[in-house]
mmCIF file of C-alpha atoms in Angstrom:
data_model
loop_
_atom_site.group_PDB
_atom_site.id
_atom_site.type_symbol
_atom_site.label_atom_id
_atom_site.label_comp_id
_atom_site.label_asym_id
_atom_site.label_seq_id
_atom_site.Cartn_x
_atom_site.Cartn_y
_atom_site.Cartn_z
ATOM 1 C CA UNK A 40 7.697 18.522 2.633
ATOM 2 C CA UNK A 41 11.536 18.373 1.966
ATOM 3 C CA UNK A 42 13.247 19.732 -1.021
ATOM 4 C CA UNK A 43 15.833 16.460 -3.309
ATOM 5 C CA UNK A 44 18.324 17.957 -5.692
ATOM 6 C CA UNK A 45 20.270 15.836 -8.103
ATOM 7 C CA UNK A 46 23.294 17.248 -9.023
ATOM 8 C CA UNK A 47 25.245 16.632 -11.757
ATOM 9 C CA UNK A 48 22.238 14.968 -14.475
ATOM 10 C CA UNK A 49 23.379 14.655 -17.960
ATOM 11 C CA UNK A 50 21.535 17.056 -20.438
ATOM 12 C CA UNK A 51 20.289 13.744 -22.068
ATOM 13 C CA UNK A 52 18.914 12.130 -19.397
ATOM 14 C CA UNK A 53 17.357 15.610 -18.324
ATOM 15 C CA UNK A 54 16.042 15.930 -21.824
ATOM 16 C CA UNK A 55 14.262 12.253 -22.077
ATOM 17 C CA UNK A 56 13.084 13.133 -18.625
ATOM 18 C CA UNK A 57 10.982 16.616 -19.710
ATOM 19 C CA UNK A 58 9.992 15.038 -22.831
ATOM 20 C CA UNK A 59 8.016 12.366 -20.829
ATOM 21 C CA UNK A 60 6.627 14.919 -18.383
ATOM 22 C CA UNK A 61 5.482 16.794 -21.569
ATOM 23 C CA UNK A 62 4.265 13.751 -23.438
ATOM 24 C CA UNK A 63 2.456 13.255 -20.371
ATOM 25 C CA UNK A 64 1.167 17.026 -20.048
ATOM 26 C CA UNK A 65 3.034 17.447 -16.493
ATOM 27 C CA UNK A 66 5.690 19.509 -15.870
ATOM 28 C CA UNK A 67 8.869 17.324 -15.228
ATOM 29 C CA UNK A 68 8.453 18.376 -11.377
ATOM 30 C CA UNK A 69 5.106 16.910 -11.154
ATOM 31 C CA UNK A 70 6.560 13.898 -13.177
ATOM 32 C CA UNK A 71 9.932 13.376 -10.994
ATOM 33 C CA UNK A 72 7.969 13.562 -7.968
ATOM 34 C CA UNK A 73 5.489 10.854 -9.366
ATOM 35 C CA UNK A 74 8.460 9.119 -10.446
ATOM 36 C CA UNK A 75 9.702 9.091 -6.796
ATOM 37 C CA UNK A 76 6.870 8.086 -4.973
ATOM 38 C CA UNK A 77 5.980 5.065 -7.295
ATOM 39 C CA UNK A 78 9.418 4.012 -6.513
ATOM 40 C CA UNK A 79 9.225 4.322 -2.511
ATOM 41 C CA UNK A 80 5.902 2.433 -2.843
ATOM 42 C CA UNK A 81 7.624 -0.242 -5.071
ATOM 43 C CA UNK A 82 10.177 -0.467 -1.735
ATOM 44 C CA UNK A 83 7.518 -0.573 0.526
ATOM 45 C CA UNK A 84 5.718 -3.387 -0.872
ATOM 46 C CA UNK A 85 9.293 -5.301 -1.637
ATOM 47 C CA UNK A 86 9.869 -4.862 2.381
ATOM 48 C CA UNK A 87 6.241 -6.123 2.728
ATOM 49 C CA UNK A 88 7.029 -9.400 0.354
ATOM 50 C CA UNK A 89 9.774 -10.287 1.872
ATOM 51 C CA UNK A 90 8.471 -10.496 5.428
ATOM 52 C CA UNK A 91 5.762 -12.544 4.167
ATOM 53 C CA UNK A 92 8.840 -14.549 2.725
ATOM 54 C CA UNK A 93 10.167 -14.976 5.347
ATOM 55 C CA UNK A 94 7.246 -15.971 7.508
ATOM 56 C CA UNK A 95 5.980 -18.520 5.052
ATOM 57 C CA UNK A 96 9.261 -19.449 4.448
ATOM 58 C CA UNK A 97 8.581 -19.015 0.549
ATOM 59 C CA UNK A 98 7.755 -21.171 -2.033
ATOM 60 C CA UNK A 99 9.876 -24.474 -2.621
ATOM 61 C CA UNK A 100 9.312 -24.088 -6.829
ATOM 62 C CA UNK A 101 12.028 -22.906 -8.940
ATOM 63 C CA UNK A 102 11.165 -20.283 -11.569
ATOM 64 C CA UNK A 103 10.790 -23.109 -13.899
ATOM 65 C CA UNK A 104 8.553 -25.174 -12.117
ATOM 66 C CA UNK A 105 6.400 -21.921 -11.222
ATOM 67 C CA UNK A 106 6.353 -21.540 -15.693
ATOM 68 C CA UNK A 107 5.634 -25.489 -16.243
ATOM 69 C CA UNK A 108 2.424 -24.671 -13.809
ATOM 70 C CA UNK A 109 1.473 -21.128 -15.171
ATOM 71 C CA UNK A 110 1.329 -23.089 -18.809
ATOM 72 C CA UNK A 111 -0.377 -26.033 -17.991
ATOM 73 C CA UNK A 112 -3.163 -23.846 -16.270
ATOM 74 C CA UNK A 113 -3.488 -21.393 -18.863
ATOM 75 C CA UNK A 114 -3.599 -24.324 -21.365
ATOM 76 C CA UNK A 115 -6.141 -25.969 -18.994
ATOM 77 C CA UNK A 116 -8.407 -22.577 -19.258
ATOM 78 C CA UNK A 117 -7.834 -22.033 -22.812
ATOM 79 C CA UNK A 118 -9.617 -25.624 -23.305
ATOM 80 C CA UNK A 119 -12.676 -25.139 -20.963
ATOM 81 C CA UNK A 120 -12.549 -21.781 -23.056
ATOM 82 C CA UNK A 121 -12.918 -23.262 -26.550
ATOM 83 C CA UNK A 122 -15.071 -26.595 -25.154
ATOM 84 C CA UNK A 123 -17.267 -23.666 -23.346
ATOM 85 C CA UNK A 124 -21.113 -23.457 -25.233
ATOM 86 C CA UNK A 125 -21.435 -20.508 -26.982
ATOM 87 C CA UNK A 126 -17.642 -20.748 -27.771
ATOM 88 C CA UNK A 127 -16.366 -19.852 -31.397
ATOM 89 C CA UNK A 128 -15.857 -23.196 -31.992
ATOM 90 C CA UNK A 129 -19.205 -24.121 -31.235
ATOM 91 C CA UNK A 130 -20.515 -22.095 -34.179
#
């Protein structure tokens, strides 16, 4: 294991920081170290998205057209939902 320092950490930020580790009953080394790792996994799996990327050479939807669909299938569920027997609007 290898020791980080931070130098230089305003009181405020510090003080958020051990109130969360508290709220959280750790101690805020136990929560920065948590903190750390979730965000080298968060890297990890970015690196891992992006080669997929750019072996499937990604999706050809904009972030609209990914929304439009998202909508239209949850509005597609929502019906089979409601038209479903046993459904609240059954009864």
């Amino acid at each position: 294991m290898v020791a980080l320092q931070i130098r230089d950490v305003p009181i405020e930020v510090r003080d958020a920081l051990a109130e969360q580790a508290q709220a959280r009953g750790q101690s805020l080394q136990a929560f920065l170290l948590a903190l750390v790792e979730r965000e080298a996994r968060r890297m990890r799996n970015m690196e891992i998205l992006l080669q997929i990327d750019k072996q499937s050479g990604g999706s050809r939807l904009t972030a609209q057209e990914h929304a439009e669909i998202r909508t239209a299938e949850r509005s597609e569920r929502d019906r089979r939902f409601e038209a479903a027997p046993g459904s609240e609007s059954d009864q």
